[in-house]
XYZ file of C-alpha atoms in Angstrom:
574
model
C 0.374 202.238 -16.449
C -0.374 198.521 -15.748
C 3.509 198.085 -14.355
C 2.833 200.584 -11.755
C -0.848 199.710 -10.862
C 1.001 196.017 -10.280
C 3.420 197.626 -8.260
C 1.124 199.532 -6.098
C -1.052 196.516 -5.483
C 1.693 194.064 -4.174
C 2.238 197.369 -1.994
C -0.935 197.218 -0.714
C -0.490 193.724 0.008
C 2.610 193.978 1.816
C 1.164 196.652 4.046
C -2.268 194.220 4.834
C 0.340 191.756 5.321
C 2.103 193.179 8.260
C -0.930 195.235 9.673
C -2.363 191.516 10.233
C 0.549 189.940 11.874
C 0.834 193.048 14.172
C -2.670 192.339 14.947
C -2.041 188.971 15.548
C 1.346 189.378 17.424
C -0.882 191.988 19.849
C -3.607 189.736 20.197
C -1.091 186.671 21.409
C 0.400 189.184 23.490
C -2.779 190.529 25.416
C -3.871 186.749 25.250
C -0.710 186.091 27.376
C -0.786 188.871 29.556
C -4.897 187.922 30.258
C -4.006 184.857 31.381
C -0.882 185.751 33.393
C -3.756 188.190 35.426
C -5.933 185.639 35.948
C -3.216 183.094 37.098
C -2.344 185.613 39.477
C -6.124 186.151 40.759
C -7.096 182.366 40.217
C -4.230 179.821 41.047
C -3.262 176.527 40.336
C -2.788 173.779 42.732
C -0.021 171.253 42.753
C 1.189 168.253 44.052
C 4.577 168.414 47.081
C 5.374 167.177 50.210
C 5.848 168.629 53.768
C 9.553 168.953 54.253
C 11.494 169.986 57.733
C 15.068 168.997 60.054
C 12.094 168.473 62.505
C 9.628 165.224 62.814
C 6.553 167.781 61.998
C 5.486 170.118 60.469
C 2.873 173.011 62.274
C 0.097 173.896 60.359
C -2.216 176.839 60.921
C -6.019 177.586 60.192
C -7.206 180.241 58.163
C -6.883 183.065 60.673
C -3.386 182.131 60.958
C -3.502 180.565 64.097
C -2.205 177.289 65.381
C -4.159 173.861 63.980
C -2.390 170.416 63.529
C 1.234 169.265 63.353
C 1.788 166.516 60.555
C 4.522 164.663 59.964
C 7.065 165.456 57.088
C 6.769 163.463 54.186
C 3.485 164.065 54.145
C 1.634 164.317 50.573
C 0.247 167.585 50.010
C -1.996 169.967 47.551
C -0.816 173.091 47.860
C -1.830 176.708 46.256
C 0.792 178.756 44.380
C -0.989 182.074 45.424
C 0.624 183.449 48.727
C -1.619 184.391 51.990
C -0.271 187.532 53.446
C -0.580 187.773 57.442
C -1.586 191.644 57.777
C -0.972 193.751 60.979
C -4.087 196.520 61.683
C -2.530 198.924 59.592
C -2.639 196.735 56.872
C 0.680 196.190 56.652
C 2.437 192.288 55.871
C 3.583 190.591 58.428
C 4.467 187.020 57.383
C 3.250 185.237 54.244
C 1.846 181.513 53.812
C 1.015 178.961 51.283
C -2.144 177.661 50.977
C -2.523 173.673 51.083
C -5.050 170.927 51.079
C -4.540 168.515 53.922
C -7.324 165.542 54.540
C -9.742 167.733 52.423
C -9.171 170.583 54.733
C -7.604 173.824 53.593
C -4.447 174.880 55.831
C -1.769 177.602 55.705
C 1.864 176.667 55.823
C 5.583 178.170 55.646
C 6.603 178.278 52.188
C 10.211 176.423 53.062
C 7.917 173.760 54.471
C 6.581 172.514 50.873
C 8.724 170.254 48.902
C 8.488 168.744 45.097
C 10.109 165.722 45.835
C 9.578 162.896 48.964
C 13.351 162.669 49.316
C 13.504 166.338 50.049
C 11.426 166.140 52.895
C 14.017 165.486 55.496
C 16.536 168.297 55.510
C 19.213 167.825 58.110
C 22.467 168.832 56.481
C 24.811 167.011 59.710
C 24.173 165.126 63.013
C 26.522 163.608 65.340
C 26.745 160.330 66.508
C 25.509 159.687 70.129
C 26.751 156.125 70.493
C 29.150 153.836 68.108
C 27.185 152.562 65.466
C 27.559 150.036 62.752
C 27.587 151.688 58.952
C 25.465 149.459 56.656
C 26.246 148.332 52.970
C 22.569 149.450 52.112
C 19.388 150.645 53.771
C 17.708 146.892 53.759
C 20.790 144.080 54.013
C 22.495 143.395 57.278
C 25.835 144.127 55.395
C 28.250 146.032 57.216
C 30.140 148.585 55.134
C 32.149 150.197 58.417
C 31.469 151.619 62.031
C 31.491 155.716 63.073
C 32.897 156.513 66.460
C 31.195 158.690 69.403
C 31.441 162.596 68.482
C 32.077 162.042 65.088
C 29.871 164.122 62.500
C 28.203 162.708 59.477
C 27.217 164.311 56.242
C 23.033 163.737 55.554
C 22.945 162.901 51.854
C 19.574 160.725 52.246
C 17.364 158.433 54.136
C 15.611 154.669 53.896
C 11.979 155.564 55.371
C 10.107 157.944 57.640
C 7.648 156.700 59.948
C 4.267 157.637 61.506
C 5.963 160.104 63.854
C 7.802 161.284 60.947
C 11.499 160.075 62.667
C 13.309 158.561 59.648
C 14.691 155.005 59.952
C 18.041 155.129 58.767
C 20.089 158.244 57.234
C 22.478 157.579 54.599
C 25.790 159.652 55.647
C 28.945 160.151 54.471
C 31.879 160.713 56.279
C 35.714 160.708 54.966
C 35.662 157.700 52.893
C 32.978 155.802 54.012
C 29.634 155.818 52.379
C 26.454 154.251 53.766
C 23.324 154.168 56.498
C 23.190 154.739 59.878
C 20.171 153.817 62.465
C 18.904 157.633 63.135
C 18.343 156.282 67.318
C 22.066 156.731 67.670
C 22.342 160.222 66.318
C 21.859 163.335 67.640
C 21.971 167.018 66.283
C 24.822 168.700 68.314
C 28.148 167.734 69.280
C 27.607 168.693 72.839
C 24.817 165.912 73.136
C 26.680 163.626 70.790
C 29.875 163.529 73.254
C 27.861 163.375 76.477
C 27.171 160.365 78.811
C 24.173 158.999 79.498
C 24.029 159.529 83.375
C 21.092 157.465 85.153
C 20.750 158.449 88.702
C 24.582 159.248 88.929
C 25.505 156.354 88.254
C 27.384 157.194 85.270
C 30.044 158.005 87.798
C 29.944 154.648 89.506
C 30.511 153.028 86.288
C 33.711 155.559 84.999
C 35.342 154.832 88.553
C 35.060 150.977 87.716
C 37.880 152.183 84.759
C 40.149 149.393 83.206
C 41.245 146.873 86.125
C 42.035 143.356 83.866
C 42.345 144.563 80.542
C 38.158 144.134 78.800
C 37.748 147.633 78.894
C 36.622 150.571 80.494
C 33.239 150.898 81.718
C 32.823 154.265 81.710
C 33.481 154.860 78.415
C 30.273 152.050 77.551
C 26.596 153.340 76.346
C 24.187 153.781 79.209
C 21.511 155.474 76.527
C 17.874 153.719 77.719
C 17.334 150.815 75.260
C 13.831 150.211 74.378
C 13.327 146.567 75.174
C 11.377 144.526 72.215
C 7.883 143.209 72.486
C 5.769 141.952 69.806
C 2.034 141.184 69.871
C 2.696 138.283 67.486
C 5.548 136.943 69.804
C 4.390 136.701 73.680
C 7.282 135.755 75.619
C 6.299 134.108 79.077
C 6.335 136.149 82.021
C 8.252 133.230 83.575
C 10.295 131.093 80.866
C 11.058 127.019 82.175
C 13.688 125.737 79.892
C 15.251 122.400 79.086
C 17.979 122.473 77.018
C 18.668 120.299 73.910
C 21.547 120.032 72.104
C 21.880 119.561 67.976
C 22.177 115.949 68.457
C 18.820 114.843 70.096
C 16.591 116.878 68.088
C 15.895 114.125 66.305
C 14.374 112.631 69.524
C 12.560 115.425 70.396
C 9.262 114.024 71.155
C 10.918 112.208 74.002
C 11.694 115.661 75.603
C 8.321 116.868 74.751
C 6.913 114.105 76.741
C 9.337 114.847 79.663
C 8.678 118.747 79.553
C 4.486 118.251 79.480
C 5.144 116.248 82.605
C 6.928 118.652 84.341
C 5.343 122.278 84.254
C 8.648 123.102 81.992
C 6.993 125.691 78.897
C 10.052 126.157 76.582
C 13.175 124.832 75.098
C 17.208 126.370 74.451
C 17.743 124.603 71.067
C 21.121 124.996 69.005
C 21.379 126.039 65.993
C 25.088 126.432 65.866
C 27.899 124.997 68.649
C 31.348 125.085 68.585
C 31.851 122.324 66.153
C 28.169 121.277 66.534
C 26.317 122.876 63.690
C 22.401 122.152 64.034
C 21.441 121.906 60.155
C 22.786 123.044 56.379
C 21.405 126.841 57.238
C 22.098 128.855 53.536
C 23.539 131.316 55.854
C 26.585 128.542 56.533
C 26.534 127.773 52.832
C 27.238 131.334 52.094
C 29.619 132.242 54.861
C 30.936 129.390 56.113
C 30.926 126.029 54.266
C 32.372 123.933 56.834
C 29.910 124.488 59.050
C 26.768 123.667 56.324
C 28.803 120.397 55.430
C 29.025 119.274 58.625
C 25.374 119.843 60.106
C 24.051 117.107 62.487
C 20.458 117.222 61.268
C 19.131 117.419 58.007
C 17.152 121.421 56.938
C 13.571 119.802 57.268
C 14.330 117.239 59.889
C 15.390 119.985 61.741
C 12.673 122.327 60.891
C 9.698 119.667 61.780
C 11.133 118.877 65.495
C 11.031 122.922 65.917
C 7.753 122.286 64.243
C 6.885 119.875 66.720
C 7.996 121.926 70.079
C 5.771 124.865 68.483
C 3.096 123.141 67.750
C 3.000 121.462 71.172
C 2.717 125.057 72.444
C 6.236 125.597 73.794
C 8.375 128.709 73.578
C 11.484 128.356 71.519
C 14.607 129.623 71.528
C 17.709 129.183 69.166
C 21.156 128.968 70.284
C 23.778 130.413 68.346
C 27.702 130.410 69.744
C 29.381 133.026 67.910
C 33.291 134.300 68.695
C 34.172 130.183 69.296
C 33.446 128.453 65.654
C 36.489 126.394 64.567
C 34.389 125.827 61.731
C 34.536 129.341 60.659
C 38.189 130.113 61.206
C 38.845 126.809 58.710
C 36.690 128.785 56.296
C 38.167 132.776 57.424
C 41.429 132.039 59.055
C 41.251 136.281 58.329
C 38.848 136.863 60.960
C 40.225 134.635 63.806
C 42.244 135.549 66.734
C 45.733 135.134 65.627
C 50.044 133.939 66.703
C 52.131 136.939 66.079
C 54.499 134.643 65.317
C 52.715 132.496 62.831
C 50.162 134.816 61.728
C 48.211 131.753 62.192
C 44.926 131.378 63.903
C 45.516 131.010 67.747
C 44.196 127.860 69.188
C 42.795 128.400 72.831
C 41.666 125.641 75.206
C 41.316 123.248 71.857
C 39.270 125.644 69.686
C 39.458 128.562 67.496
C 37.887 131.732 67.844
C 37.246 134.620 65.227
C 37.403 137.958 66.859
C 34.448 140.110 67.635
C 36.497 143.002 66.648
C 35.844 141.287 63.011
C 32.417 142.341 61.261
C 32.001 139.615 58.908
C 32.038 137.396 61.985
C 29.308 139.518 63.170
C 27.245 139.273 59.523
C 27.361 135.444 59.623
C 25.941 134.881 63.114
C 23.305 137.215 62.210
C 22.600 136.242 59.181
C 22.087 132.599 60.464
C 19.768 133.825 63.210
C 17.445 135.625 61.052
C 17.229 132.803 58.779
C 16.810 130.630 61.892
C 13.500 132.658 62.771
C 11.923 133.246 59.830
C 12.445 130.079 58.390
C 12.155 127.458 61.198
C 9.974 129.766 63.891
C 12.152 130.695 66.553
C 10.923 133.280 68.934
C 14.129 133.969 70.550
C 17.494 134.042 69.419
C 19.944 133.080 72.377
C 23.910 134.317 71.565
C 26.038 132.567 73.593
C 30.365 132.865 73.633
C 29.692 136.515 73.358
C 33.233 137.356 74.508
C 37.029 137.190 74.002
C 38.970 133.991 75.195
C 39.912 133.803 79.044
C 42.761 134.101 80.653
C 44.742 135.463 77.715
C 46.221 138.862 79.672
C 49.507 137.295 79.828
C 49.717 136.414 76.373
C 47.930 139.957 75.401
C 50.530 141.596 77.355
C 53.191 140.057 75.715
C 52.213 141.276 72.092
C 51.871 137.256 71.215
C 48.077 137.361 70.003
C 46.455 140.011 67.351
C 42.842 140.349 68.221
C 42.024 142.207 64.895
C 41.335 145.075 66.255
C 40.116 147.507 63.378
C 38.443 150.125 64.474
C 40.638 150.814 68.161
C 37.764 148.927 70.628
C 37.850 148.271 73.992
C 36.786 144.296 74.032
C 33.751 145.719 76.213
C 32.855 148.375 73.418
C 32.991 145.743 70.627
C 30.784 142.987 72.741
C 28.045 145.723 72.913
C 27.958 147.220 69.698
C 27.924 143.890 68.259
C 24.611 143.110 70.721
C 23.231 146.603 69.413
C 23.852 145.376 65.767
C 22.220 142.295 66.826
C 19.281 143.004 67.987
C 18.350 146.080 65.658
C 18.432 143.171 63.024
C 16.591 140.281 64.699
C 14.181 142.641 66.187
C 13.321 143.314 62.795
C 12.040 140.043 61.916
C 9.756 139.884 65.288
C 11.924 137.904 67.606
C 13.764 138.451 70.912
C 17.339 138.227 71.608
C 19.248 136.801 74.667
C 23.069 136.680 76.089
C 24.944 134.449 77.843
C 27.617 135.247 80.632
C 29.699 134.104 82.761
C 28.574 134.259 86.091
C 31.461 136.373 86.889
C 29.996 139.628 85.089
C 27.807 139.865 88.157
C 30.858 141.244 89.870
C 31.543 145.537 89.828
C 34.318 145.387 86.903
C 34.615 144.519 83.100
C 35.905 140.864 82.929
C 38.910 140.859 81.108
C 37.050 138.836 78.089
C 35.006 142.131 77.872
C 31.933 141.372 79.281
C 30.374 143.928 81.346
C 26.872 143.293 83.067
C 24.956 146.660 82.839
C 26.425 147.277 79.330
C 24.709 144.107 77.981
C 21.962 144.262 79.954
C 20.922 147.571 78.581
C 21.015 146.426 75.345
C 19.811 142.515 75.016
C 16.005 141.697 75.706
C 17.206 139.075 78.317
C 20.701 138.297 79.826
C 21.416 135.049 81.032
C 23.715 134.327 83.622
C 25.646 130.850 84.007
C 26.563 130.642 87.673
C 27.444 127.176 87.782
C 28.081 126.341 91.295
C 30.740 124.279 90.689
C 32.290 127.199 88.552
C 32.999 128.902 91.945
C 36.070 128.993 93.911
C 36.089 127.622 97.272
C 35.651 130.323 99.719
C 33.661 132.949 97.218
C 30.889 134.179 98.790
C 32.310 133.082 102.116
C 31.347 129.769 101.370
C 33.816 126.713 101.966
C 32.758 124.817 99.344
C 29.907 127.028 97.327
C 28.286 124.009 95.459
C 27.500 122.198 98.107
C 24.650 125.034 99.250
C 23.382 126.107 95.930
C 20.282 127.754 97.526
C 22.711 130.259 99.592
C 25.672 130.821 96.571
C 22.711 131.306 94.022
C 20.830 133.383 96.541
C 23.555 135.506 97.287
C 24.446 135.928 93.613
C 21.244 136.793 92.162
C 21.110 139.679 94.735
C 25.129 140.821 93.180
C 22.840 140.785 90.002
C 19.560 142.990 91.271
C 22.446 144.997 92.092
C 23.741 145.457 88.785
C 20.142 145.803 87.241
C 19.218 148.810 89.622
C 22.522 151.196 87.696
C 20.971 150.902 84.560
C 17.704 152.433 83.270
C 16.417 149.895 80.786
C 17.995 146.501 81.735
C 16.812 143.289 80.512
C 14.812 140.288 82.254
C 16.954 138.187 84.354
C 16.595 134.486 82.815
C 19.254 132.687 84.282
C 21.061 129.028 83.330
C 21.061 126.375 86.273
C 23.332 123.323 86.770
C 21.358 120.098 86.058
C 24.750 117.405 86.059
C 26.557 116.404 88.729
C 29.378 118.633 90.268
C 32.437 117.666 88.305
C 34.483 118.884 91.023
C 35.366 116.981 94.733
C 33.503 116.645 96.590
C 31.710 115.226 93.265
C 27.750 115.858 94.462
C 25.322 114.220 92.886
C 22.792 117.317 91.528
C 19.496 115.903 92.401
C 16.076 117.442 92.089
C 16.229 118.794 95.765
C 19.866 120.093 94.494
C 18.009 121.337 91.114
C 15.189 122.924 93.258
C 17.435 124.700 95.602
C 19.217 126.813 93.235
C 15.729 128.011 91.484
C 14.105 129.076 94.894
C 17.499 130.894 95.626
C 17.210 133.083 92.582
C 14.035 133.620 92.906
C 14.163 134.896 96.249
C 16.533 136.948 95.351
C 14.098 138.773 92.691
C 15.196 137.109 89.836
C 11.619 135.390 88.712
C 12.339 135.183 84.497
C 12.843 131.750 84.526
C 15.651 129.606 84.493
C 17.207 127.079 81.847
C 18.909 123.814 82.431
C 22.489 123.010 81.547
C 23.299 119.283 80.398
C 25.306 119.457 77.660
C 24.311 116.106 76.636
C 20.635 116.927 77.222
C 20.573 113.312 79.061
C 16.674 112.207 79.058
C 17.569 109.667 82.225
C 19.099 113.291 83.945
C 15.934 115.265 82.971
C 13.139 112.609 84.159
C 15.129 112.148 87.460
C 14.590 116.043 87.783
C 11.018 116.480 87.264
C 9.975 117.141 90.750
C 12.186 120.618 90.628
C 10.870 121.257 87.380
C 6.960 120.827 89.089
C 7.354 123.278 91.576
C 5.916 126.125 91.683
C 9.035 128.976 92.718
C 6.865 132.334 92.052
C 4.433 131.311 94.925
């Protein structure tokens, strides 16, 4: 009997056993299913991020009707109960998510609300609306390639969005090539991306310009407004009165301080880099171009205390860089220069070598040097001159004897401008202003065969600077016998060729505009005086063109510059 009492007892047991782990099992379950209900009727808020292929996002009140727009990328609280939109028979119409915006509640899409910032932007493809320059990375000025009008990118990511909610740069892919893109030159069809710009018809003017001497066609250039820079820490002059020095006086530069103070003159063309004439041991040099850094004229901080000194003395100052003529450079990337076909050497033209601007690195280097140039010795402007392709190389072009370098199939015109677009989006960056020299020739209705093209730069560049030399003229242009000896007419006549230009553009650039201050070098061999010096000034501003002018004297000669001063203390605006 005591066996099977024992027996029925660890029955019993058993049996309480599993009744009480049913209980509990039931009591986890209802547990569960209590507070799944009450989820349901009380919900949670998290944390996202307003997400769109638009710059904002439209939010709407609590009656569903229209309230704010805010830009994607926006942090957000949002609800994960749904607000249903009900017709008057009660039936759903739409449905919402609830979100806290600036401690205001808001209704939004669904699709809107994102988990993660770099969801926010959610273009899948866009097209590019003018030739653009692929970067390494979203912060360096490394070039990694170049995409072509038309062509269509893959969106796999972005560097920034701003306060409008546009996003800086989109990382693409395309083919092979991997990298960022400036968003301002993409679009999000094809049939926008292939279209030109057309500013008062005068897209049409430009296309029936075509291809006369070789630099290009200019209808097949970007006419696509180009906002012009201005920063509040960086007031350019309204009118900019320049005396140029070259690497070798800076040392002297309080002499030409002096001299300017004394003559109404408010700013200063300074180089940084000449042919052969490097201004000081920029890192920049040191890491592209070693030649150059060993052979600088002035020491770093010799260098940086006279730009010191021209700031300080309240002077606007701007940095000259020559960039596609550096025999310096081709010593150091005989790669990137113009080359003989027949050597597969670099080409030497008119005594100097010339890297091509079809080349990028080229591009990287002289960039690279200006932005070091501004942020570490203060210039406000950074002046580009040699912006071109040799002259008068047609006959040797024709002939097969040169190879420009030409990577990515360029007209000469289309590489001078997309470098000037690459340019400036990098300089601008670091708050300063960017100028181009050309040849006084670009005035003219055609693409110079050295691919310079007026209303193509001057869409792009803050200020374009023309060099119309009168002695640079041909006897008879402009109907004149001998043009430099009546530099108010020839300038006069050729700053109205240039309002010309200016007026077939929609966003062109101030007119500042290089005068001759040495003696014609030509016979008859005048003597440039200050009535000489003053005559050209009042004929370009007369003919509109009031940015200022800039004095060429390639040996900035003090003697020269004090014998000027009266033309210098005039006063050409009234």
């Amino acid at each position: 009997m005591k066996k099977k009492y024992k027996k029925i007892r660890i029955d019993r047991l058993f049996l309480f056993l599993a009744i009480l782990l049913l209980i509990i099992f039931l009591l986890i379950k209802g547990f569960s299913f209590i507070v799944k209900t009450a989820s349901s009727l009380v919900s949670t808020n998290s944390t996202g991020y307003l997400g769109s292929i638009e710059n904002k996002i439209q939010l709407y009140d609590m009656e569903f009707k229209e309230a704010i727009e805010v830009v994607r990328g926006t942090e957000i609280t949002y609800n994960s109960r749904k607000v249903a939109q009900k017709d008057e028979n009660d039936n759903v119409v739409d449905e919402y998510t609830k979100i806290i915006y600036d401690k205001k509640n808001y209704l939004i899409k669904e699709e809107n609300i994102v988990l993660k910032l770099e969801e926010s932007v959610q273009e899948k493809t866009l097209y590019v609306r003018t030739p653009a320059t692929v970067y390494e990375d979203e912060k360096e000025s490394t070039i990694k390639g170049h995409v072509t009008k038309g062509k269509v990118l893959e969106i796999i990511g972005f560097d920034k969005i701003d306060k409008e909610g546009n996003v800086n740069k989109y990382k693409i892919k395309t083919d092979k090539l991997e990298g960022f893109v400036y968003s301002k030159y993409l679009v999000k069809t094809e049939e926008e991306a292939k279209r030109y710009y057309d500013y008062k018809g005068n897209l049409q003017i430009h296309q029936n310009r075509g291809n006369r001497f070789g630099g290009g066609n200019a209808g097949t250039l970007d006419y696509y407004p180009y906002q012009k820079a201005s920063f509040e820490d960086n007031v350019m002059p309204k009118e900019v009165r320049s005396l140029y020095l070259n690497a070798g006086v800076v040392g002297n530069v309080d002499a030409y301080i002096k001299i300017a103070k004394d003559s109404n003159i408010n700013a200063f063309v300074v180089d940084i880099k000449d042919n052969t004439s490097p201004g000081y041991p920029a890192n920049a040099m040191k890491k592209y171009s070693p030649t150059n850094y060993a052979r600088a004229i002035n020491t770093y901080e010799g260098y940086r205390k006279a730009i010191k000194k021209l700031k300080d003395a309240g002077f606007y100052v701007i940095g000259r860089i020559t960039i596609f003529k550096d025999s310096y450079y081709v010593s150091d990337h005989p790669e990137s220069a113009i080359t003989s076909t027949s050597t597969n050497k670099p080409y030497k033209h008119n005594g100097s070598y010339w890297p091509s601007v079809f080349v990028r690195d080229v591009w990287e280097f002289n960039v690279a040097l200006a932005i070091e140039s501004v942020k570490e010795m203060g210039f406000h402007e950074i002046q580009f001159d040699y912006v071109r392709f040799p002259d008068r190389t047609g006959s040797i072009e024709s002939q097969g004897l040169v190879n420009m370098k030409n990577n990515y199939n360029e007209s000469k015109a289309q590489a001078i401008q997309a470098f000037l677009m690459y340019a400036c989006d990098e300089i601008h960056a670091v708050n300063a202003y960017v100028s181009a020299d050309v040849f006084g020739e670009s005035a003219n209705n055609y693409v110079a065969a050295y691919g310079q093209y007026w209303a193509a730069i001057s869409n792009v560049v803050d200020i374009i600077s023309g060099m119309p030399y009168p002695d640079h003229f041909s006897k008879g242009e402009y109907g004149l016998p001998v043009p430099w000896e009546q530099p108010y007419t020839l300038l006069n006549l050729w700053g109205k060729t240039v309002m010309s230009r200016q007026k077939e553009i929609e966003t062109p650039a101030i007119v500042r505009t290089w005068i001759q201050a040495y003696n014609a070098i030509y016979s008859p061999n005048i003597v440039y005086d200050s009535t000489m010096i003053g005559n050209q000034i009042q004929g370009l501003y007369d003919a509109g063109l009031t940015g200022g002018y800039m004095t060429w004297n390639s040996g900035s000669s003090i003697d020269k510059y004090t014998s000027l001063k009266p033309a210098f203390r005039k006063d050409y605006l009234s």
